[in-house]
Short mmCIF file of C-alpha atoms in Angstrom, two decimals:
data_model
loop_
_atom_site.label_atom_id
_atom_site.label_comp_id
_atom_site.label_asym_id
_atom_site.label_seq_id
_atom_site.Cartn_x
_atom_site.Cartn_y
_atom_site.Cartn_z
CA MET A 1 8.83 -1.95 -6.87
CA TYR A 2 5.97 -4.41 -7.00
CA ALA A 3 5.08 -2.33 -10.05
CA GLN A 4 8.27 -1.68 -11.99
CA MET A 5 8.79 0.51 -15.04
CA VAL A 6 5.13 1.19 -15.60
CA THR A 7 4.81 3.28 -18.74
CA SER A 8 2.33 6.10 -18.38
CA GLU A 9 0.27 7.61 -21.12
CA GLY A 10 -0.95 11.04 -21.88
CA GLY A 11 1.70 13.40 -20.54
CA LYS A 12 0.56 16.88 -21.61
CA ALA A 13 1.57 20.41 -20.89
CA ARG A 14 -1.11 22.41 -19.14
CA ASP A 15 -1.88 24.61 -22.14
CA GLU A 16 -2.45 21.50 -24.30
CA MET A 17 -5.02 20.08 -21.90
CA THR A 18 -8.74 20.11 -22.53
CA PRO A 19 -10.80 21.96 -19.90
CA GLU A 20 -11.82 18.58 -18.44
CA GLU A 21 -8.21 17.44 -18.16
CA ARG A 22 -7.24 20.70 -16.53
CA ALA A 23 -10.08 20.42 -14.00
CA PHE A 24 -9.01 16.84 -13.30
CA GLN A 25 -5.39 17.87 -12.69
CA ASP A 26 -6.60 20.67 -10.41
CA ARG A 27 -8.53 18.17 -8.31
CA ILE A 28 -5.41 16.06 -7.90
CA ASP A 29 -3.30 19.11 -7.08
CA ARG A 30 -5.80 20.04 -4.37
CA GLY A 31 -5.31 16.58 -2.87
CA GLU A 32 -8.79 15.33 -3.75
CA ARG A 33 -9.35 11.63 -4.23
CA ILE A 34 -10.55 10.39 -7.61
CA GLU A 35 -13.34 7.82 -7.34
CA PRO A 36 -14.39 5.15 -9.87
CA LYS A 37 -17.34 6.97 -11.41
CA ASP A 38 -15.53 10.31 -11.68
CA TRP A 39 -14.38 11.55 -15.05
CA MET A 40 -10.71 10.72 -15.67
CA PRO A 41 -8.35 10.97 -18.63
CA GLU A 42 -7.99 7.72 -20.55
CA GLY A 43 -4.23 7.75 -19.90
CA TYR A 44 -4.76 7.93 -16.14
CA ARG A 45 -7.13 4.97 -16.28
CA LYS A 46 -4.86 2.87 -18.48
CA THR A 47 -1.73 3.64 -16.50
CA LEU A 48 -3.46 2.76 -13.25
CA ILE A 49 -4.75 -0.55 -14.64
CA ARG A 50 -1.21 -1.38 -15.68
CA GLN A 51 0.27 -0.37 -12.32
CA ILE A 52 -2.36 -1.89 -10.01
CA GLY A 53 -2.56 -5.02 -12.18
CA GLN A 54 1.19 -5.52 -12.00
CA HIS A 55 1.09 -4.94 -8.27
CA ALA A 56 -1.71 -7.52 -7.89
CA HIS A 57 0.12 -10.08 -10.02
CA SER A 58 3.22 -9.57 -7.86
CA GLU A 59 1.28 -10.37 -4.70
CA VAL A 60 -0.04 -13.57 -6.21
CA VAL A 61 3.18 -14.75 -7.87
CA GLY A 62 4.98 -13.73 -4.67
CA GLN A 63 3.23 -16.58 -2.91
CA LEU A 64 5.24 -19.11 -4.91
CA PRO A 65 8.77 -18.64 -3.54
CA GLU A 66 7.40 -18.73 0.02
CA GLY A 67 4.89 -21.48 -0.62
CA ASN A 68 7.94 -23.54 -1.51
CA TRP A 69 8.83 -23.69 2.20
CA ILE A 70 5.44 -24.26 3.84
CA THR A 71 5.89 -28.01 3.92
CA ARG A 72 9.50 -27.68 5.00
CA ALA A 73 9.33 -25.05 7.73
CA PRO A 74 11.54 -26.07 10.68
CA THR A 75 8.79 -26.02 13.34
CA LEU A 76 5.01 -26.28 13.41
CA GLU A 77 4.78 -22.71 14.66
CA ARG A 78 6.93 -21.37 11.82
CA LYS A 79 4.83 -23.36 9.41
CA GLN A 80 1.58 -21.86 10.71
CA ILE A 81 3.07 -18.36 10.59
CA LEU A 82 4.31 -18.80 7.03
CA LEU A 83 0.95 -20.19 5.98
CA ALA A 84 -0.77 -17.13 7.46
CA LYS A 85 1.65 -14.83 5.66
CA VAL A 86 1.14 -16.51 2.30
CA GLN A 87 -2.62 -16.32 2.87
CA ASP A 88 -2.23 -12.58 3.47
CA GLU A 89 -0.49 -12.25 0.11
CA ALA A 90 -3.47 -13.86 -1.59
CA GLY A 91 -5.67 -11.31 0.19
CA HIS A 92 -3.42 -8.46 -0.98
CA GLY A 93 -3.75 -9.70 -4.53
CA LEU A 94 -7.52 -9.69 -4.12
CA TYR A 95 -7.66 -6.13 -2.72
CA LEU A 96 -5.61 -4.91 -5.66
CA TYR A 97 -7.51 -6.81 -8.33
CA SER A 98 -10.70 -5.33 -6.86
CA ALA A 99 -9.22 -1.83 -7.08
CA ALA A 100 -8.25 -2.46 -10.71
CA GLU A 101 -11.73 -3.77 -11.48
CA THR A 102 -13.26 -0.42 -10.52
CA LEU A 103 -11.44 0.95 -13.58
CA GLY A 104 -13.41 -1.24 -15.95
CA VAL A 105 -11.21 -4.29 -16.41
CA SER A 106 -12.20 -7.72 -15.11
CA ARG A 107 -10.00 -9.90 -12.93
CA ASP A 108 -10.13 -12.70 -15.50
CA GLU A 109 -8.91 -10.28 -18.17
CA LEU A 110 -5.98 -9.27 -15.97
CA THR A 111 -5.16 -12.90 -15.21
CA GLY A 112 -5.39 -13.69 -18.91
CA MET A 113 -2.87 -10.95 -19.71
CA LEU A 114 -0.47 -12.22 -17.06
CA LEU A 115 -0.68 -15.78 -18.32
CA ALA A 116 -0.22 -14.62 -21.92
CA GLY A 117 2.95 -12.78 -20.87
CA LYS A 118 1.39 -9.38 -21.69
CA MET A 119 1.61 -8.12 -18.10
CA LYS A 120 4.48 -8.36 -15.68
CA TYR A 121 5.04 -8.97 -12.00
CA SER A 122 7.95 -7.83 -9.86
CA SER A 123 11.40 -9.05 -10.89
CA ILE A 124 12.14 -10.16 -7.31
CA PHE A 125 9.91 -13.23 -7.49
CA ASN A 126 12.01 -14.73 -10.24
CA TYR A 127 14.72 -15.58 -7.73
CA PRO A 128 14.65 -18.96 -5.98
CA THR A 129 14.29 -19.55 -2.23
CA LEU A 130 17.00 -22.16 -1.72
CA THR A 131 17.16 -22.39 2.07
CA TRP A 132 14.98 -21.61 5.08
CA ALA A 133 17.08 -18.49 5.68
CA ASP A 134 15.80 -17.19 2.33
CA ILE A 135 12.32 -17.06 3.84
CA GLY A 136 13.76 -14.80 6.53
CA ALA A 137 15.50 -12.65 3.93
CA VAL A 138 12.36 -12.38 1.82
CA GLY A 139 10.25 -11.17 4.76
CA TRP A 140 12.90 -8.80 6.01
CA LEU A 141 14.18 -7.36 2.72
CA VAL A 142 11.49 -7.95 0.10
CA ASP A 143 8.56 -7.06 2.32
CA GLY A 144 10.67 -4.27 3.80
CA ALA A 145 11.21 -2.82 0.33
CA ALA A 146 7.53 -3.27 -0.48
CA ILE A 147 6.54 -1.31 2.64
CA MET A 148 8.84 1.55 1.59
CA ASN A 149 6.82 1.88 -1.59
CA GLN A 150 3.37 1.12 -0.23
CA VAL A 151 3.30 3.49 2.73
CA PRO A 152 3.38 6.63 0.55
CA LEU A 153 0.91 5.02 -1.87
CA GLN A 154 -1.72 5.18 0.88
CA ARG A 155 -1.94 8.82 -0.23
CA THR A 156 -2.24 8.05 -3.93
CA SER A 157 -4.89 9.97 -5.87
CA TYR A 158 -7.10 7.03 -6.83
CA GLY A 159 -9.43 6.23 -3.91
CA PRO A 160 -9.81 2.45 -4.29
CA TYR A 161 -6.04 2.01 -4.75
CA ALA A 162 -5.27 4.15 -1.70
CA ARG A 163 -7.76 2.21 0.42
CA ALA A 164 -6.29 -1.13 -0.70
CA MET A 165 -2.87 0.20 0.32
CA VAL A 166 -4.12 1.11 3.79
CA ARG A 167 -5.27 -2.46 4.37
CA ILE A 168 -2.11 -3.92 2.91
CA CYS A 169 0.21 -1.74 4.98
CA LYS A 170 -1.54 -2.80 8.16
CA GLU A 171 -0.77 -6.42 7.39
CA GLU A 172 2.63 -5.96 5.82
CA SER A 173 4.43 -5.05 9.02
CA PHE A 174 3.71 -8.54 10.40
CA HIS A 175 5.42 -9.91 7.31
CA GLN A 176 8.58 -7.96 7.71
CA ARG A 177 8.85 -8.69 11.41
CA GLN A 178 8.35 -12.42 10.93
CA GLY A 179 11.16 -12.37 8.36
CA TYR A 180 13.48 -10.48 10.68
CA SER A 181 12.61 -12.87 13.50
CA ILE A 182 13.74 -15.80 11.32
CA MET A 183 16.97 -13.93 10.55
CA MET A 184 17.57 -13.26 14.26
CA THR A 185 17.13 -16.93 15.12
CA MET A 186 19.48 -18.00 12.35
CA ALA A 187 22.07 -15.32 13.10
CA ARG A 188 22.18 -16.32 16.77
CA GLY A 189 22.26 -20.04 15.96
CA THR A 190 25.17 -22.31 15.12
CA PRO A 191 27.97 -21.03 12.86
CA ASP A 192 26.38 -22.99 10.01
CA GLN A 193 23.02 -21.34 10.58
CA LYS A 194 24.60 -17.92 10.72
CA ALA A 195 26.41 -18.68 7.48
CA MET A 196 23.06 -19.57 5.89
CA ALA A 197 21.62 -16.24 7.02
CA GLN A 198 24.62 -14.40 5.53
CA ASP A 199 24.29 -16.36 2.30
CA ALA A 200 20.59 -15.44 2.04
CA LEU A 201 21.43 -11.76 2.57
CA ASN A 202 24.17 -12.01 -0.05
CA ARG A 203 21.79 -13.38 -2.65
CA PHE A 204 18.78 -11.17 -1.88
CA TRP A 205 20.50 -7.81 -1.34
CA TYR A 206 20.92 -6.67 -4.93
CA PRO A 207 17.64 -8.16 -6.21
CA SER A 208 15.93 -6.24 -3.38
CA LEU A 209 17.58 -2.99 -4.50
CA MET A 210 16.35 -3.74 -8.03
CA MET A 211 12.78 -3.89 -6.77
CA PHE A 212 12.63 -0.09 -6.81
CA GLY A 213 13.49 -0.07 -10.50
CA PRO A 214 16.27 1.81 -12.28
CA SER A 215 16.82 5.48 -11.61
CA ASP A 216 13.85 7.41 -12.96
CA LYS A 217 14.88 10.95 -12.25
CA ASP A 218 14.83 11.72 -15.97
CA SER A 219 11.88 9.50 -16.92
CA VAL A 220 8.88 11.17 -18.57
CA HIS A 221 6.67 8.27 -17.46
CA SER A 222 7.57 8.83 -13.85
CA ALA A 223 7.05 12.57 -14.17
CA GLN A 224 3.52 11.99 -15.48
CA SER A 225 2.74 9.40 -12.81
CA MET A 226 3.98 11.77 -10.13
CA ALA A 227 1.85 14.60 -11.51
CA TRP A 228 -1.12 12.25 -11.24
CA LYS A 229 0.00 11.19 -7.74
CA ILE A 230 -0.06 7.53 -8.59
CA LYS A 231 3.65 7.54 -7.87
CA ILE A 232 4.76 9.53 -4.87
CA ASN A 233 8.55 9.17 -4.67
CA THR A 234 11.30 8.59 -7.21
CA ASN A 235 12.89 5.15 -7.33
CA ASP A 236 16.19 6.55 -6.07
CA GLU A 237 14.57 8.22 -3.06
CA LEU A 238 12.93 4.99 -1.99
CA ARG A 239 16.06 2.93 -2.60
CA GLN A 240 18.11 5.33 -0.48
CA LYS A 241 15.56 5.12 2.32
CA PHE A 242 15.56 1.35 2.15
CA VAL A 243 19.36 1.13 2.38
CA ASP A 244 19.49 3.58 5.27
CA GLN A 245 16.85 1.61 7.14
CA THR A 246 18.35 -1.81 6.46
CA VAL A 247 22.04 -1.23 7.20
CA PRO A 248 21.62 -0.90 11.00
CA GLN A 249 19.23 -3.88 11.01
CA ALA A 250 21.92 -6.00 9.33
CA ARG A 251 24.49 -4.74 11.80
CA PHE A 252 22.25 -5.78 14.69
CA LEU A 253 22.12 -9.28 13.23
CA GLY A 254 25.91 -9.34 12.95
CA LEU A 255 25.58 -9.82 9.20
CA GLU A 256 27.44 -7.97 6.51
CA ILE A 257 25.79 -6.19 3.58
CA PRO A 258 27.54 -7.61 0.50
CA ASP A 259 28.72 -4.24 -0.79
CA PRO A 260 32.34 -3.11 -0.35
CA GLY A 261 31.25 0.33 -1.56
CA LEU A 262 28.83 0.83 1.32
CA ALA A 263 29.77 3.81 3.49
CA TRP A 264 28.04 6.47 5.54
CA ASN A 265 28.04 9.83 3.81
CA GLU A 266 27.83 12.52 6.45
CA GLU A 267 27.18 15.25 3.90
CA LYS A 268 24.06 13.73 2.41
CA GLY A 269 22.98 12.16 5.68
CA GLY A 270 22.67 8.74 4.08
CA HIS A 271 24.69 5.80 2.88
CA ASP A 272 26.62 5.62 -0.35
CA PHE A 273 26.12 2.21 -1.90
CA SER A 274 26.74 0.27 -5.09
CA GLN A 275 24.07 -0.05 -7.74
CA PRO A 276 22.85 -3.52 -8.62
CA ASP A 277 23.72 -4.97 -12.00
CA TRP A 278 21.01 -3.38 -14.12
CA SER A 279 21.70 -5.63 -17.10
CA GLU A 280 20.66 -8.54 -14.88
CA PHE A 281 17.45 -6.66 -14.01
CA TYR A 282 16.56 -6.17 -17.68
CA GLU A 283 17.28 -9.82 -18.40
CA VAL A 284 14.95 -10.89 -15.57
CA LEU A 285 12.22 -8.57 -16.88
CA LYS A 286 12.65 -10.08 -20.34
CA GLY A 287 11.94 -13.49 -18.86
CA ASN A 288 15.49 -14.74 -18.44
CA GLY A 289 15.71 -14.80 -14.62
CA PRO A 290 16.41 -18.01 -12.73
CA CYS A 291 12.73 -18.82 -12.10
CA ASN A 292 10.62 -16.93 -14.68
CA ALA A 293 9.61 -20.06 -16.57
CA GLU A 294 8.83 -21.98 -13.38
CA ARG A 295 6.66 -19.17 -11.97
CA MET A 296 4.62 -18.79 -15.15
CA GLU A 297 4.22 -22.52 -15.44
CA ALA A 298 2.91 -22.70 -11.86
CA ARG A 299 0.41 -19.88 -12.51
CA ILE A 300 -0.83 -21.40 -15.77
CA GLU A 301 -1.17 -24.82 -14.15
CA ALA A 302 -3.10 -23.38 -11.20
CA TRP A 303 -5.42 -21.51 -13.56
CA GLU A 304 -6.07 -24.51 -15.79
CA ASP A 305 -6.39 -27.04 -12.98
CA GLY A 306 -8.80 -24.74 -11.18
CA ALA A 307 -11.11 -24.32 -14.17
CA TRP A 308 -13.43 -27.20 -13.26
CA VAL A 309 -13.82 -25.82 -9.72
CA ARG A 310 -14.69 -22.35 -10.94
CA GLU A 311 -17.15 -23.69 -13.50
CA GLY A 312 -18.61 -26.31 -11.19
CA LEU A 313 -19.31 -23.88 -8.37
CA MET A 314 -20.90 -21.44 -10.79
CA ALA A 315 -23.11 -24.16 -12.30
CA HIS A 316 -24.12 -25.29 -8.82
CA ALA A 317 -24.99 -21.72 -7.77
CA GLU A 318 -27.07 -21.19 -10.92
CA LYS A 319 -28.91 -24.47 -10.40
CA ARG A 320 -29.73 -23.58 -6.81
CA ALA A 321 -30.85 -20.09 -7.77
CA ALA A 322 -33.14 -21.58 -10.44
CA ALA A 323 -34.61 -24.09 -7.95
CA HIS A 324 -35.09 -21.29 -5.44
CA ALA A 325 -36.89 -19.15 -8.02
CA ALA A 326 -39.20 -22.06 -8.95
CA GLU A 327 -40.35 -22.57 -5.33
CA MET B 1 -14.08 -18.20 -19.85
CA SER B 2 -17.65 -16.95 -19.51
CA SER B 3 -17.88 -18.45 -16.04
CA GLU B 4 -16.32 -15.50 -14.21
CA TRP B 5 -17.85 -15.35 -10.75
CA PRO B 6 -19.94 -12.29 -10.02
CA LEU B 7 -18.60 -9.46 -7.89
CA TRP B 8 -19.90 -8.89 -4.35
CA GLU B 9 -19.48 -5.93 -2.04
CA VAL B 10 -18.61 -6.83 1.54
CA PHE B 11 -19.78 -5.01 4.66
CA ILE B 12 -18.44 -5.85 8.11
CA ARG B 13 -19.69 -4.83 11.55
CA GLY B 14 -16.83 -4.48 14.01
CA GLN B 15 -16.73 -5.40 17.68
CA HIS B 16 -18.10 -2.26 19.21
CA GLY B 17 -21.65 -2.04 18.03
CA LEU B 18 -20.89 0.21 15.07
CA ASN B 19 -22.67 0.06 11.72
CA HIS B 20 -21.71 -2.40 9.05
CA ARG B 21 -19.05 -0.73 6.99
CA HIS B 22 -17.98 -1.32 3.41
CA VAL B 23 -14.56 -3.02 3.46
CA GLY B 24 -14.06 -4.18 -0.11
CA SER B 25 -15.27 -6.61 -2.70
CA LEU B 26 -14.65 -10.13 -3.92
CA HIS B 27 -15.77 -12.69 -6.47
CA ALA B 28 -17.89 -15.66 -5.48
CA PRO B 29 -20.37 -17.95 -7.21
CA SER B 30 -23.07 -17.58 -4.54
CA ALA B 31 -23.99 -15.53 -1.47
CA GLU B 32 -22.94 -18.38 0.85
CA MET B 33 -19.52 -18.61 -0.76
CA ALA B 34 -19.21 -14.83 -0.74
CA ILE B 35 -19.68 -14.84 3.04
CA GLN B 36 -17.16 -17.67 3.45
CA ASN B 37 -14.63 -15.84 1.29
CA ALA B 38 -15.30 -12.55 3.06
CA ARG B 39 -14.56 -14.25 6.37
CA ASP B 40 -11.25 -15.54 4.98
CA VAL B 41 -10.22 -12.31 3.36
CA TYR B 42 -11.62 -9.49 5.47
CA THR B 43 -11.77 -10.84 9.03
CA ARG B 44 -8.42 -12.59 9.46
CA ARG B 45 -7.57 -10.35 12.39
CA ASN B 46 -10.78 -10.12 14.39
CA GLU B 47 -12.11 -7.24 12.33
CA GLY B 48 -15.73 -8.22 12.63
CA VAL B 49 -18.65 -9.97 14.23
CA SER B 50 -21.09 -9.80 11.32
CA ILE B 51 -20.83 -9.89 7.53
CA TRP B 52 -23.19 -8.62 4.84
CA VAL B 53 -22.62 -9.28 1.17
CA VAL B 54 -24.52 -7.84 -1.76
CA ARG B 55 -24.10 -8.28 -5.48
CA SER B 56 -22.25 -5.24 -6.83
CA ASN B 57 -24.70 -5.08 -9.74
CA ASP B 58 -27.56 -4.62 -7.28
CA ILE B 59 -26.16 -1.42 -5.83
CA ALA B 60 -27.71 1.79 -7.11
CA ALA B 61 -25.39 4.77 -6.76
CA SER B 62 -25.64 8.50 -7.21
CA ALA B 63 -23.68 9.96 -10.12
CA PRO B 64 -20.67 12.13 -9.31
CA SER B 65 -21.86 14.68 -11.88
CA ASP B 66 -25.04 15.20 -9.81
CA LYS B 67 -23.02 16.03 -6.72
CA GLY B 68 -23.79 19.73 -6.89
CA PRO B 69 -27.60 19.66 -7.26
CA LEU B 70 -27.94 16.53 -5.10
CA PHE B 71 -26.30 17.98 -2.03
CA GLU B 72 -27.07 21.65 -2.57
CA PRO B 73 -30.23 21.62 -0.41
CA SER B 74 -28.24 20.63 2.66
CA ASN B 75 -25.38 23.01 1.88
CA ALA B 76 -27.88 25.85 1.87
CA LYS B 77 -29.16 25.07 5.36
CA VAL B 78 -26.27 26.02 7.58
CA TYR B 79 -28.68 26.53 10.50
CA ARG B 80 -28.85 22.76 10.80
CA HIS B 81 -25.44 22.88 12.45
CA PRO B 82 -25.29 23.78 16.14
CA THR B 83 -22.41 26.16 15.51
CA PHE B 84 -24.81 28.41 13.56
CA PHE B 85 -26.19 29.73 16.85
CA ASP B 86 -24.16 32.11 18.94
CA ILE B 87 -24.69 31.30 22.60
CA PRO B 88 -22.93 33.60 25.07
CA ASP B 89 -20.20 31.96 27.18
CA ASP B 90 -22.07 33.02 30.33
CA VAL B 91 -24.77 30.47 29.55
CA GLY B 92 -22.30 27.69 30.16
CA HIS B 93 -21.97 24.43 28.25
CA MET B 94 -24.78 23.66 25.85
#
């Protein structure tokens, strides 16, 4: 998802736990929320920093493929809408960084780790947005997939993370609908426009399925994260839900999901579908996707070019505070 | 690197005369900028009519470990709740 393949630390059988760890697990099992000053196992804290940090980085890096089209949106209204959406993503990044900061890491530290390549962001943002229809596909599919993951996370065990998710989910539904609205306009347009919409779906379908991460039904990391309730569903469950939700939406648009293996399975009450190419996913995570280098370059440039603003505003604030104190 | 902006907690009062409510936090160099940023981040959809910001470092908080002793006095006084008193139905609404 926005946080993919997060490794968790500290998986322990109940009889190996210290009394504190056992009491902590009991609180989670009772559905209590863990708050910043509460005692927590070091593994819980570290895993959450990794997960929330990756999620935050994804929101911020996710602005880049869409930002690419702000100056080229087809109408002024679409441009304003896209600008508002990209601004929301910056806000989502902020909510999540703030949640991570309650765990004792600073935002600058997290940014530093991203820029040094020590933390990741979602694989999906390493794909290019080549046409305006891609902006529709991103809102519809990428934000749609994100919602799948974020709605259950509103019930996650860590209070600040859950509260950030509540805010994000409220805003996210605008994002998906604006994407679908672009797709509807394109799909009902000229044959060329419809072909662009189909092409965008073709390119974004499998990368969207990859967002949920590879099957984790046998993963010890996922089992630990689920015990801690910082992961609520398995990757396969969410992917299945996403496919089942998206297929009728594509049909409504008159577009075809690029999967010859797609078929309704009456017995399981869901669709059978083809897996994405997981070797491609691992390559993208390793840094070999179409846009990895470009995204990191843009983030590093923004950070470095913004340094004088950050420092200048801080110096100005300190000077004013000093003058104020001297009065 | 040492110029990381301080953290502020943001409180917003909504439309309907309710109290200011904690909505989140943000980084800003000064109180003025914190209010500007809070407007941009936390009131993009008419969530508020008033903003308070306070430096996170200036907030004093109770410790979770004190929860028991801190709140015990009120737990022990159940008669503070109206439901403590049994009023016969015949009396009507009270």
